[in-house]
Amino acid sequence: MPVYPSGLDVSSSALRFLAARLREHRRRLGTRWRRLSAGRQALLALAHLRNGHPYAQLAAGFGIGTTTAYRYITEAVDVLAALAPTLADAVRAASTKAFVLLDGTLLPIDRIAADRPFYSGKHKKHGVNVQVVADPFGRLLLWASPALPGAVHDVRAAREHGVIDALAGAGIVCWADKGYQGAGGTVRVPYRGRWETLSTGQQAVNRFHAKIRPLVEQAVATLKSWRLLRKLRCSTTRVTSLVQAVLTLHLASSG
């Protein structure tokens, strides 16, 4: 297979962070020799996550076997996923913010045998539902949820993950879209009804929602800037680890 040099639009801090974590992981395992150094393994994993290149293509570029590439990438993803913030961690970080933004997104997947639970009627495609909590500017992802089947609606997903109760318990105001109608707690959603039938106060709330909507989409776009998440071809049981790995890299690069 012909190979060629290619750039990777990921910060060097993310590469250094992952390489350091992999070195620590190897020391814990007592690993003496690998086909790739920790730095090269980190680069391999970042190339897979950022560009979504298949294992065979990456294996050819790094001069290793396809099975070895799969094993190295899976190991790196698991190391990163273990470092992802929990919901409790996110709530503590959110307590220093004026408010947070909550939104859900569908990560597309290939069709699977038991595909009905993964079909989203809203998006008209198969995928998994992931909830995200971001800062007021939509720049910093504070938390990303485990993946649920795409047929699960946003408000139900948020309840199952305990996001609504956790934010309410900490008294953190959360702004969300109309998909979270009836969520309760400290979740603020747009008022329903025709514009002319809304009160002045209700119109002001809806104007604010219209302004923050692009910020929420910016937060979701942060996840999907990692091209692997734009069309997942792995087992659905691996999606949560991939999302958590990306979240860890995002926070490491933002720190």
Tab-separated table of C-alpha atoms in Angstrom:
chain	number	residue	atom	x	y	z
A	1	MET	CA	0.000	0.000	0.000
A	2	PRO	CA	1.490	3.406	-0.960
A	3	VAL	CA	1.975	5.784	1.980
A	4	TYR	CA	2.347	9.564	2.110
A	5	PRO	CA	3.103	12.225	4.746
A	6	SER	CA	0.073	14.083	6.084
A	7	GLY	CA	-0.614	16.878	8.562
A	8	LEU	CA	-2.766	16.482	11.669
A	9	ASP	CA	-4.708	19.512	12.909
A	10	VAL	CA	-4.353	18.684	16.605
A	11	SER	CA	-2.418	20.762	19.125
A	12	SER	CA	0.997	19.520	20.173
A	13	SER	CA	-0.193	19.718	23.788
A	14	ALA	CA	-2.728	16.950	23.083
A	15	LEU	CA	0.037	14.774	21.629
A	16	ARG	CA	2.337	15.399	24.597
A	17	PHE	CA	-0.499	14.748	27.052
A	18	LEU	CA	-1.437	11.401	25.501
A	19	ALA	CA	2.184	10.310	25.105
A	20	ALA	CA	2.831	11.015	28.802
A	21	ARG	CA	-0.257	9.045	29.855
A	22	LEU	CA	0.800	6.117	27.685
A	23	ARG	CA	4.290	6.100	29.190
A	24	GLU	CA	2.736	5.967	32.666
A	25	HIS	CA	0.451	3.153	31.519
A	26	ARG	CA	3.395	1.171	30.130
A	27	ARG	CA	5.330	1.598	33.375
A	28	ARG	CA	2.371	0.263	35.350
A	29	LEU	CA	2.194	-2.753	33.037
A	30	GLY	CA	5.943	-3.280	33.113
A	31	THR	CA	6.140	-3.172	29.311
A	32	ARG	CA	9.724	-3.511	28.072
A	33	TRP	CA	9.419	-3.214	24.297
A	34	ARG	CA	6.807	-2.140	21.745
A	35	ARG	CA	6.826	-1.782	17.975
A	36	LEU	CA	6.018	1.910	18.483
A	37	SER	CA	7.249	4.329	21.129
A	38	ALA	CA	4.667	5.980	23.391
A	39	GLY	CA	4.927	9.134	21.275
A	40	ARG	CA	4.294	7.256	18.021
A	41	GLN	CA	1.421	5.321	19.584
A	42	ALA	CA	-0.102	8.628	20.703
A	43	LEU	CA	0.238	9.996	17.170
A	44	LEU	CA	-1.383	6.843	15.754
A	45	ALA	CA	-4.380	7.183	18.106
A	46	LEU	CA	-4.790	10.899	17.393
A	47	ALA	CA	-4.705	10.265	13.641
A	48	HIS	CA	-7.482	7.700	14.025
A	49	LEU	CA	-9.660	9.884	16.245
A	50	ARG	CA	-9.114	13.136	14.357
A	51	ASN	CA	-9.203	11.912	10.778
A	52	GLY	CA	-11.184	8.689	11.130
A	53	HIS	CA	-8.724	6.731	9.000
A	54	PRO	CA	-9.269	2.937	9.042
A	55	TYR	CA	-6.851	0.653	10.854
A	56	ALA	CA	-5.367	-0.848	7.673
A	57	GLN	CA	-4.503	2.572	6.284
A	58	LEU	CA	-2.903	3.712	9.535
A	59	ALA	CA	-1.040	0.419	9.922
A	60	ALA	CA	0.563	0.877	6.504
A	61	GLY	CA	1.595	4.428	7.335
A	62	PHE	CA	3.145	3.468	10.683
A	63	GLY	CA	4.766	0.276	9.432
A	64	ILE	CA	2.883	-2.109	11.732
A	65	GLY	CA	0.241	-4.804	11.307
A	66	THR	CA	-3.464	-4.007	11.250
A	67	THR	CA	-4.077	-6.019	14.422
A	68	THR	CA	-1.293	-4.150	16.191
A	69	ALA	CA	-2.746	-0.812	15.076
A	70	TYR	CA	-6.159	-1.816	16.426
A	71	ARG	CA	-4.658	-2.922	19.733
A	72	TYR	CA	-2.577	0.236	20.169
A	73	ILE	CA	-5.475	2.548	19.333
A	74	THR	CA	-7.900	0.707	21.619
A	75	GLU	CA	-5.372	0.868	24.444
A	76	ALA	CA	-4.884	4.630	23.971
A	77	VAL	CA	-8.628	5.260	23.826
A	78	ASP	CA	-9.192	3.300	27.041
A	79	VAL	CA	-6.400	5.212	28.810
A	80	LEU	CA	-7.979	8.522	27.793
A	81	ALA	CA	-11.540	7.435	28.600
A	82	ALA	CA	-10.518	6.527	32.146
A	83	LEU	CA	-9.427	10.150	32.656
A	84	ALA	CA	-12.684	11.725	31.431
A	85	PRO	CA	-14.549	13.854	34.008
A	86	THR	CA	-17.534	12.291	35.735
A	87	LEU	CA	-20.839	14.098	36.056
A	88	ALA	CA	-19.886	15.025	39.636
A	89	ASP	CA	-16.629	16.544	38.327
A	90	ALA	CA	-18.581	18.517	35.729
A	91	VAL	CA	-21.031	19.844	38.320
A	92	ARG	CA	-18.146	21.078	40.481
A	93	ALA	CA	-16.629	22.847	37.468
A	94	ALA	CA	-20.031	24.253	36.483
A	95	SER	CA	-20.574	25.716	39.957
A	96	THR	CA	-18.080	28.468	39.063
A	97	LYS	CA	-20.068	29.450	35.948
A	98	ALA	CA	-23.018	31.826	35.698
A	99	PHE	CA	-24.941	29.063	33.930
A	100	VAL	CA	-24.316	26.100	31.654
A	101	LEU	CA	-25.646	24.917	28.303
A	102	LEU	CA	-27.179	21.486	27.830
A	103	ASP	CA	-27.776	19.863	24.464
A	104	GLY	CA	-27.967	16.464	22.852
A	105	THR	CA	-26.516	15.312	19.572
A	106	LEU	CA	-26.837	12.276	17.354
A	107	LEU	CA	-23.592	10.573	16.353
A	108	PRO	CA	-24.349	8.607	13.165
A	109	ILE	CA	-23.518	4.904	13.039
A	110	ASP	CA	-23.675	2.120	10.500
A	111	ARG	CA	-26.878	0.110	10.577
A	112	ILE	CA	-26.725	-2.924	12.835
A	113	ALA	CA	-28.834	-6.065	13.146
A	114	ALA	CA	-30.895	-4.727	16.068
A	115	ASP	CA	-31.157	-1.283	14.512
A	116	ARG	CA	-34.637	-0.106	15.550
A	117	PRO	CA	-33.573	1.335	18.935
A	118	PHE	CA	-30.810	3.250	17.174
A	119	TYR	CA	-33.027	4.936	14.566
A	120	SER	CA	-33.745	8.583	15.332
A	121	GLY	CA	-37.049	9.728	13.901
A	122	LYS	CA	-36.001	13.348	14.436
A	123	HIS	CA	-32.807	13.016	12.390
A	124	LYS	CA	-34.051	10.262	10.034
A	125	LYS	CA	-30.886	8.227	10.506
A	126	HIS	CA	-29.288	5.635	12.763
A	127	GLY	CA	-27.076	6.799	15.573
A	128	VAL	CA	-26.464	7.202	19.281
A	129	ASN	CA	-27.635	10.008	21.551
A	130	VAL	CA	-24.931	11.867	23.510
A	131	GLN	CA	-25.682	14.690	25.959
A	132	VAL	CA	-23.164	17.511	26.430
A	133	VAL	CA	-22.778	20.193	29.088
A	134	ALA	CA	-20.812	23.295	28.059
A	135	ASP	CA	-19.791	26.622	29.582
A	136	PRO	CA	-21.772	29.850	28.848
A	137	PHE	CA	-19.646	30.576	25.783
A	138	GLY	CA	-19.938	27.094	24.292
A	139	ARG	CA	-16.156	26.893	24.177
A	140	LEU	CA	-15.440	24.413	26.934
A	141	LEU	CA	-17.116	21.034	27.055
A	142	LEU	CA	-17.507	20.224	30.730
A	143	TRP	CA	-19.031	16.774	30.302
A	144	ALA	CA	-20.231	14.303	27.685
A	145	SER	CA	-22.601	11.484	28.569
A	146	PRO	CA	-22.403	7.776	27.841
A	147	ALA	CA	-24.047	6.937	24.510
A	148	LEU	CA	-27.682	5.844	24.384
A	149	PRO	CA	-29.602	4.504	21.351
A	150	GLY	CA	-30.621	7.239	18.929
A	151	ALA	CA	-34.337	6.625	19.474
A	152	VAL	CA	-34.009	8.045	23.014
A	153	HIS	CA	-35.234	11.650	23.211
A	154	ASP	CA	-33.023	14.329	24.739
A	155	VAL	CA	-35.081	14.965	27.870
A	156	ARG	CA	-35.303	11.253	28.624
A	157	ALA	CA	-31.567	10.836	28.059
A	158	ALA	CA	-30.800	13.735	30.398
A	159	ARG	CA	-32.994	12.192	33.079
A	160	GLU	CA	-31.449	8.747	32.708
A	161	HIS	CA	-27.966	10.188	33.087
A	162	GLY	CA	-29.021	12.210	36.143
A	163	VAL	CA	-27.928	15.521	34.612
A	164	ILE	CA	-31.087	17.411	35.523
A	165	ASP	CA	-31.083	16.301	39.163
A	166	ALA	CA	-27.343	16.916	39.541
A	167	LEU	CA	-27.559	20.484	38.236
A	168	ALA	CA	-30.677	21.207	40.277
A	169	GLY	CA	-29.049	19.830	43.424
A	170	ALA	CA	-26.138	22.232	42.946
A	171	GLY	CA	-28.438	25.153	42.072
A	172	ILE	CA	-26.874	25.604	38.630
A	173	VAL	CA	-29.055	27.256	36.008
A	174	CYS	CA	-29.059	25.347	32.744
A	175	TRP	CA	-30.309	26.593	29.388
A	176	ALA	CA	-31.563	24.046	26.881
A	177	ASP	CA	-33.698	23.910	23.744
A	178	LYS	CA	-37.331	22.877	23.355
A	179	GLY	CA	-36.316	19.224	23.288
A	180	TYR	CA	-36.108	19.478	27.078
A	181	GLN	CA	-39.675	20.695	27.648
A	182	GLY	CA	-40.929	19.424	31.004
A	183	ALA	CA	-37.427	18.660	32.315
A	184	GLY	CA	-37.990	20.693	35.472
A	185	GLY	CA	-35.261	21.447	37.975
A	186	THR	CA	-33.109	24.410	36.963
A	187	VAL	CA	-33.453	23.741	33.225
A	188	ARG	CA	-34.684	26.780	31.293
A	189	VAL	CA	-36.355	26.165	27.933
A	190	PRO	CA	-38.101	28.443	25.410
A	191	TYR	CA	-41.759	29.247	25.904
A	192	ARG	CA	-44.128	27.581	23.469
A	193	GLY	CA	-46.770	29.384	21.487
A	194	ARG	CA	-47.093	32.006	18.801
A	195	TRP	CA	-44.890	35.058	19.272
A	196	GLU	CA	-47.809	37.494	19.515
A	197	THR	CA	-49.452	35.444	22.258
A	198	LEU	CA	-46.365	35.496	24.513
A	199	SER	CA	-45.901	38.064	27.263
A	200	THR	CA	-43.071	40.585	27.132
A	201	GLY	CA	-41.091	38.537	29.642
A	202	GLN	CA	-41.633	35.328	27.700
A	203	GLN	CA	-40.513	37.005	24.489
A	204	ALA	CA	-37.332	38.193	26.236
A	205	VAL	CA	-36.573	34.623	27.354
A	206	ASN	CA	-37.073	33.313	23.816
A	207	ARG	CA	-34.802	36.042	22.418
A	208	PHE	CA	-32.081	34.944	24.816
A	209	HIS	CA	-32.540	31.357	23.688
A	210	ALA	CA	-32.167	32.421	20.072
A	211	LYS	CA	-28.836	34.066	20.951
A	212	ILE	CA	-27.371	31.130	22.851
A	213	ARG	CA	-28.456	28.504	20.334
A	214	PRO	CA	-25.357	29.028	18.131
A	215	LEU	CA	-23.194	28.655	21.261
A	216	VAL	CA	-24.741	25.259	22.022
A	217	GLU	CA	-24.130	24.165	18.441
A	218	GLN	CA	-20.517	25.306	18.776
A	219	ALA	CA	-20.089	23.002	21.768
A	220	VAL	CA	-21.511	20.056	19.832
A	221	ALA	CA	-19.302	20.933	16.865
A	222	THR	CA	-16.282	20.563	19.155
A	223	LEU	CA	-17.063	16.873	19.457
A	224	LYS	CA	-17.728	16.410	15.768
A	225	SER	CA	-14.514	18.151	14.767
A	226	TRP	CA	-13.042	14.719	15.542
A	227	ARG	CA	-13.997	13.114	12.245
A	228	LEU	CA	-14.280	9.587	13.604
A	229	LEU	CA	-17.448	10.688	15.435
A	230	ARG	CA	-19.112	11.928	12.238
A	231	LYS	CA	-19.796	8.362	11.074
A	232	LEU	CA	-18.993	5.586	13.516
A	233	ARG	CA	-18.320	2.138	12.100
A	234	CYS	CA	-17.334	0.445	15.341
A	235	SER	CA	-19.429	-1.557	17.790
A	236	THR	CA	-21.940	0.647	19.610
A	237	THR	CA	-20.424	-0.603	22.876
A	238	ARG	CA	-17.235	1.325	22.020
A	239	VAL	CA	-18.871	4.692	21.345
A	240	THR	CA	-18.896	5.845	24.968
A	241	SER	CA	-15.144	5.245	25.310
A	242	LEU	CA	-14.452	7.121	22.076
A	243	VAL	CA	-16.522	10.122	23.176
A	244	GLN	CA	-14.871	10.183	26.593
A	245	ALA	CA	-11.424	9.943	24.986
A	246	VAL	CA	-12.186	12.935	22.770
A	247	LEU	CA	-13.516	14.879	25.772
A	248	THR	CA	-10.304	14.189	27.717
A	249	LEU	CA	-8.170	15.414	24.801
A	250	HIS	CA	-10.335	18.520	24.447
A	251	LEU	CA	-9.949	19.428	28.117
A	252	ALA	CA	-6.208	18.668	28.058
A	253	SER	CA	-5.763	20.997	25.075
A	254	SER	CA	-7.932	23.716	26.625
A	255	GLY	CA	-6.153	23.731	29.987
